[in-house]
Coordinates of C-alpha atoms in Angstrom, one line a residue:
M30 CA 6.6 5.7 3.5
K31 CA 8.8 8.7 3.8
L32 CA 11.4 11.3 3.4
F33 CA 14.9 12.0 4.8
K34 CA 17.1 15.0 4.0
A35 CA 18.3 13.4 0.8
A36 CA 14.7 13.5 -0.5
A37 CA 14.8 17.3 -0.5
L38 CA 18.0 17.4 -2.4
G39 CA 17.3 19.3 -5.6
A40 CA 13.6 20.2 -4.8
S41 CA 14.3 23.7 -5.4
L42 CA 15.1 22.7 -8.9
F43 CA 11.6 21.3 -9.5
L44 CA 9.7 23.7 -7.5
A45 CA 9.1 26.6 -10.0
A46 CA 8.8 24.6 -12.9
A47 CA 6.3 22.2 -11.1
T48 CA 4.2 25.1 -9.9
A49 CA 3.9 26.9 -13.2
S50 CA 2.7 23.9 -14.9
A51 CA 0.7 22.2 -12.3
G52 CA -2.8 24.0 -13.1
E53 CA -2.8 22.3 -16.5
T54 CA -2.9 18.7 -15.1
L55 CA -6.7 18.3 -15.2
D56 CA -6.9 19.3 -18.8
A57 CA -3.9 17.3 -19.7
V58 CA -5.5 14.2 -18.1
K59 CA -8.8 14.7 -20.0
A60 CA -6.9 15.3 -23.2
K61 CA -4.8 12.0 -22.9
G62 CA -7.8 10.1 -21.8
F63 CA -6.2 8.3 -19.1
V64 CA -4.6 9.1 -15.6
Q65 CA -1.0 8.0 -15.0
C66 CA -0.4 7.0 -11.3
G67 CA 3.0 6.4 -9.5
V68 CA 2.8 3.5 -7.4
H69 CA 5.0 1.2 -5.2
T70 CA 7.3 -1.1 -7.1
G71 CA 5.8 -4.0 -5.4
L72 CA 3.8 -4.1 -2.1
P73 CA 1.3 -6.8 -1.6
G74 CA -1.9 -5.1 -0.4
F75 CA -1.1 -1.5 -1.6
S76 CA 0.1 -2.2 -5.3
I77 CA 1.5 -5.2 -6.8
A78 CA 1.5 -6.3 -10.5
N79 CA 0.6 -10.0 -11.3
S80 CA 2.4 -12.1 -14.2
K81 CA -0.1 -10.4 -16.5
G82 CA 1.2 -6.8 -15.5
E83 CA -2.4 -6.3 -13.9
W84 CA -2.2 -3.9 -10.9
T85 CA -4.1 -4.5 -7.6
G86 CA -3.8 -2.7 -4.0
L87 CA -5.4 -0.1 -2.0
D88 CA -3.5 2.7 -3.5
V89 CA -4.2 1.2 -7.1
D90 CA -7.6 1.4 -6.3
L91 CA -7.4 5.0 -5.5
C92 CA -5.8 5.5 -8.8
K93 CA -8.8 3.5 -10.5
A94 CA -11.3 5.5 -8.7
I95 CA -9.7 8.7 -10.1
A96 CA -10.0 7.5 -13.6
A97 CA -13.6 6.2 -12.7
M98 CA -14.5 9.6 -11.8
M99 CA -13.0 11.4 -15.1
F100 CA -13.6 9.0 -17.8
G101 CA -16.5 6.6 -16.4
D102 CA -14.1 4.0 -16.8
A103 CA -11.7 2.5 -14.1
T104 CA -9.5 1.0 -16.7
K105 CA -8.3 4.1 -18.1
Y106 CA -5.4 4.6 -15.8
K107 CA -1.5 3.7 -16.0
A108 CA 0.6 2.6 -13.2
V109 CA 4.1 3.7 -13.1
A110 CA 6.3 1.8 -10.6
Q111 CA 8.2 4.2 -8.6
T112 CA 11.2 3.5 -6.1
T113 CA 11.5 5.8 -3.0
Q114 CA 14.0 7.8 -4.6
Q115 CA 12.2 8.4 -7.9
R116 CA 8.7 9.0 -6.7
F117 CA 8.7 12.7 -5.8
T118 CA 11.0 13.8 -8.9
A119 CA 8.4 11.8 -11.1
L120 CA 5.4 13.9 -9.7
Q121 CA 7.5 17.2 -9.7
S122 CA 8.5 16.8 -13.3
G123 CA 5.1 15.6 -14.6
E124 CA 6.2 12.1 -15.4
I125 CA 3.0 11.2 -13.3
D126 CA -0.1 12.9 -12.8
V127 CA -0.5 11.8 -9.0
L128 CA 1.6 9.9 -6.7
T129 CA -0.9 7.0 -5.2
R130 CA 2.0 5.3 -3.5
N131 CA 2.2 4.6 0.3
T132 CA 3.6 8.0 1.1
T133 CA 3.7 9.6 4.5
A134 CA 2.4 13.2 4.7
T135 CA 4.7 15.5 6.5
M136 CA 5.5 19.2 6.8
T137 CA 8.6 19.0 5.1
R138 CA 7.1 17.6 2.2
D139 CA 4.1 20.2 2.1
T140 CA 6.6 23.0 2.4
T141 CA 9.9 22.2 0.3
L142 CA 8.9 19.9 -2.3
G143 CA 6.1 21.7 -4.4
L144 CA 4.1 18.9 -3.8
M145 CA 0.9 18.5 -1.4
T146 CA -1.5 15.6 0.2
P147 CA -5.1 15.6 -0.6
G148 CA -6.0 13.3 2.1
V149 CA -5.1 10.1 4.0
N150 CA -6.0 6.6 3.0
Y151 CA -4.0 4.5 5.5
Y152 CA -3.0 5.5 8.9
D153 CA 0.1 3.7 9.7
S154 CA 3.0 3.6 12.1
Q155 CA 6.6 2.4 11.7
G156 CA 7.6 -0.9 13.4
I157 CA 10.4 -3.3 13.5
M158 CA 10.5 -7.1 12.7
V159 CA 12.8 -9.7 14.0
K160 CA 13.5 -13.4 14.0
T161 CA 11.6 -15.2 16.8
S162 CA 14.6 -17.3 17.6
L163 CA 16.2 -14.2 19.3
G164 CA 13.7 -14.3 21.9
I165 CA 13.2 -10.3 21.7
K166 CA 9.7 -9.0 23.0
S167 CA 10.5 -5.4 22.6
A168 CA 12.5 -3.0 20.4
K169 CA 14.3 -1.8 23.8
E170 CA 16.1 -5.1 23.8
L171 CA 17.9 -4.3 20.4
G172 CA 20.9 -2.2 21.8
G173 CA 23.9 -2.6 19.6
A174 CA 21.7 -4.6 16.8
A175 CA 22.4 -4.2 13.1
I176 CA 19.1 -2.9 11.5
C177 CA 18.1 -3.0 7.8
V178 CA 16.5 0.3 6.5
Q179 CA 16.0 1.9 3.4
P180 CA 17.5 5.4 2.5
G181 CA 15.6 8.4 1.3
T182 CA 12.7 7.8 3.8
T183 CA 11.6 9.1 7.1
T184 CA 12.2 5.6 8.4
E185 CA 15.8 6.2 8.6
L186 CA 15.2 9.5 10.7
N187 CA 12.6 7.9 12.7
L188 CA 14.9 5.0 13.6
A189 CA 17.7 7.1 14.5
D190 CA 15.3 9.4 16.8
W191 CA 13.8 6.7 18.6
F192 CA 17.1 4.8 19.5
R193 CA 18.7 8.2 20.6
S194 CA 15.6 8.9 22.7
N195 CA 15.9 5.8 24.4
K196 CA 19.5 6.0 24.8
L197 CA 20.4 2.9 22.5
E198 CA 23.1 2.3 20.1
F199 CA 22.4 0.7 16.9
K200 CA 24.0 -0.2 13.2
P201 CA 22.1 0.9 10.4
V202 CA 22.6 -1.3 7.3
V203 CA 21.2 0.9 4.5
I204 CA 19.9 -0.9 1.5
N205 CA 18.2 0.9 -1.4
N206 CA 15.9 -1.8 -2.7
P207 CA 13.4 -3.3 -0.3
D208 CA 13.5 -6.7 -1.7
E209 CA 17.1 -6.8 -1.2
A210 CA 16.9 -5.4 2.1
M211 CA 14.5 -8.3 3.2
R212 CA 16.9 -10.8 1.5
S213 CA 19.8 -9.5 3.8
Y214 CA 17.7 -9.5 6.8
E215 CA 16.6 -13.3 6.1
A216 CA 20.1 -14.3 5.3
G217 CA 21.4 -12.7 8.7
R218 CA 23.1 -9.6 7.5
C219 CA 21.1 -7.7 10.0
D220 CA 19.3 -8.5 13.2
A221 CA 15.9 -6.6 12.4
Y222 CA 14.2 -4.7 9.6
T223 CA 12.2 -1.6 9.8
T224 CA 9.6 0.0 7.7
D225 CA 5.8 0.8 8.1
K226 CA 3.8 -1.8 10.2
S227 CA 1.6 -2.5 7.3
G228 CA 4.6 -3.2 5.1
L229 CA 5.8 -5.5 7.5
A230 CA 2.9 -7.3 7.9
T231 CA 2.5 -7.9 4.1
T232 CA 6.2 -8.7 3.5
R233 CA 6.0 -11.2 6.4
T234 CA 3.3 -13.1 4.5
T235 CA 5.5 -13.6 1.6
L236 CA 8.3 -15.1 3.7
A237 CA 9.0 -19.0 3.7
K238 CA 8.0 -19.2 7.5
P239 CA 6.0 -16.3 8.3
D240 CA 5.7 -17.7 12.0
D241 CA 9.5 -17.4 12.2
H242 CA 9.4 -13.7 12.3
V243 CA 7.5 -11.4 14.7
I244 CA 6.7 -7.5 14.7
L245 CA 7.5 -6.0 17.9
P246 CA 4.9 -3.7 19.7
E247 CA 6.6 -0.3 19.4
D248 CA 5.5 2.5 17.2
F249 CA 8.6 4.5 16.1
S250 CA 6.4 7.1 14.4
K251 CA 2.8 8.2 12.9
E252 CA 2.5 7.6 9.3
P253 CA -0.3 9.3 7.8
L254 CA -0.1 7.8 4.1
G255 CA -1.9 9.3 1.1
P256 CA -1.8 10.6 -2.3
M257 CA 0.3 13.6 -3.5
V258 CA -0.2 16.0 -6.3
R259 CA 2.0 19.2 -7.4
Q260 CA 1.2 22.6 -5.6
G261 CA -0.7 25.1 -7.5
D262 CA -3.0 22.6 -9.2
D263 CA -6.4 23.2 -7.4
P264 CA -8.9 21.7 -9.9
W265 CA -6.7 18.5 -10.0
F266 CA -6.2 18.7 -6.2
M267 CA -9.7 18.6 -5.6
V268 CA -10.4 15.6 -7.9
V269 CA -7.9 13.4 -6.0
R270 CA -9.4 14.9 -2.7
W271 CA -12.9 13.8 -3.6
A272 CA -12.3 10.6 -4.9
L273 CA -10.9 9.5 -1.6
N274 CA -13.5 11.2 0.3
T275 CA -16.4 9.9 -1.9
M276 CA -15.2 6.3 -1.3
L277 CA -15.4 7.0 2.6
E278 CA -18.8 8.5 2.4
A279 CA -20.2 5.8 0.3
E280 CA -19.0 3.5 3.2
E281 CA -20.6 5.1 5.9
Y282 CA -23.8 5.4 4.0
G283 CA -23.8 1.8 3.0
I284 CA -23.4 2.3 -0.5
K285 CA -21.7 -0.2 -2.3
S286 CA -20.8 -1.8 -5.8
S287 CA -23.0 -4.4 -5.4
N288 CA -25.9 -2.2 -4.3
V289 CA -25.2 1.2 -5.9
D290 CA -28.1 0.7 -8.5
E291 CA -30.6 0.0 -5.9
M292 CA -29.4 3.0 -3.9
L293 CA -30.1 5.2 -6.7
K294 CA -33.8 5.1 -5.4
S295 CA -32.8 5.8 -1.8
P296 CA -35.0 8.7 -0.1
N297 CA -31.7 9.8 1.7
P298 CA -30.7 13.1 0.7
N299 CA -27.1 12.6 1.2
I300 CA -27.1 9.5 -0.9
Q301 CA -29.1 11.4 -3.6
R302 CA -26.4 14.0 -3.7
I303 CA -23.5 11.4 -3.7
L304 CA -24.8 9.6 -6.9
G305 CA -26.1 12.7 -8.7
V306 CA -30.0 11.9 -8.4
T307 CA -30.0 15.6 -7.2
G308 CA -27.8 18.6 -7.1
E309 CA -24.7 19.2 -9.2
M310 CA -21.8 17.9 -7.4
G311 CA -19.9 17.1 -10.1
K312 CA -20.2 20.5 -12.1
G313 CA -17.7 22.0 -9.4
L314 CA -15.2 19.4 -10.2
G315 CA -15.5 19.7 -14.1
L316 CA -17.2 16.2 -14.1
D317 CA -20.7 14.7 -15.1
Q318 CA -23.1 13.8 -12.6
K319 CA -22.3 10.1 -12.4
W320 CA -18.9 10.7 -11.4
A321 CA -19.4 9.4 -8.0
Y322 CA -21.8 6.6 -9.1
N323 CA -19.1 5.2 -11.7
L324 CA -16.4 5.3 -9.0
I325 CA -18.4 3.2 -6.8
K326 CA -20.1 0.9 -9.2
Q327 CA -16.6 0.1 -10.6
V328 CA -14.1 0.4 -7.8
G329 CA -16.2 0.2 -4.7
N330 CA -16.3 2.1 -1.3
Y331 CA -13.2 2.4 1.0
G332 CA -14.1 -0.7 3.2
E333 CA -14.8 -2.8 0.0
S334 CA -11.1 -1.8 -1.0
F335 CA -9.6 -2.4 2.4
E336 CA -11.3 -5.8 2.5
R337 CA -10.3 -7.4 -0.7
N338 CA -6.7 -6.0 -0.3
L339 CA -5.6 -5.7 3.1
G340 CA -8.7 -7.2 5.3
K341 CA -9.6 -10.7 6.6
S342 CA -10.5 -12.0 3.1
S343 CA -7.2 -11.0 1.6
A344 CA -3.8 -12.8 2.1
M345 CA -2.9 -9.7 4.6
K346 CA -5.6 -10.3 7.0
L347 CA -5.2 -6.9 8.6
E348 CA -7.5 -5.5 11.2
R349 CA -8.9 -2.1 10.1
G350 CA -7.8 -0.4 13.4
L351 CA -7.4 3.1 12.9
N352 CA -8.6 2.7 9.4
A353 CA -11.8 1.8 10.7
Q354 CA -14.9 4.5 9.9
W355 CA -14.9 7.0 12.7
R356 CA -18.3 5.5 14.2
D357 CA -16.5 2.3 14.4
G358 CA -13.6 3.7 16.8
G359 CA -11.4 4.6 13.6
L360 CA -9.7 7.7 12.1
M361 CA -11.5 7.4 8.7
Y362 CA -13.9 10.3 8.5
G363 CA -15.2 11.2 4.8
W364 CA -16.0 14.8 4.2
P365 CA -19.5 15.7 3.5
V366 CA -20.4 15.2 -0.4
R367 CA -23.0 18.3 -0.2

């Protein structure tokens, strides 16, 4: 999720300070013994806490993967819930080490906030949900509708752009809190609710009668979601980048949490390098040779993470779609660990 003009306000105040301190992150994380990740305040399938304060989700798994790489222990992390408005400031100021929150990579964010995106862990698009009782089949039938939308996100800008390009009018109902926005939508304060389609799909499952709501077919935007770190922090950037790529590579080579020990005996040179049987891949990251083994053993590959959090065996029951491996027609393409 996203950025609007308001998100850039005050960015220059943080840029110099963030860049100056950025290179210290890797050493600081090692020194304190855990990684601090900014996550969504509560989005099923991506980051959500249970009654015991235990966090799960695709984005949380990436945080755990970084912890497993760094410390050999996926539990050595702290999830810090961040609202849309808080997330960038928290990262810029050093309150968190990495933002593993469904955040869209955009040029504006790379060039004005002093932040950067190491990779994409979920390809999404913005959509819109309405009540089935309206009988609407297309967003093009929503001329004059009141639409609930969160501020401080690109959602707001994408919505305005799409309606303007289709020569349609609409009434934005701007609500800061996503839960409040959904309650307003359910109560009829707005005719429709818009956010990323993954968010719509997961939120729909929490409604009393999910079948009373439908996600319309239009895609308002491209939303490549991924982690963010501070600029000028190359060693830390590399750790986050290769946590994600290792999860993708492990899936491609069939290395799972359940078979990683057996895979240590594989004659495949790619698998040997990934698992540290040969080569010194961890050295360049400042980590030991078991960094990838620990990640896969304790967290699993990307496919495992997707399936338990968002896939058919989860409450979300989402298709892999664009998030399938490249060999299966998707966009997920792990960079070579070599």
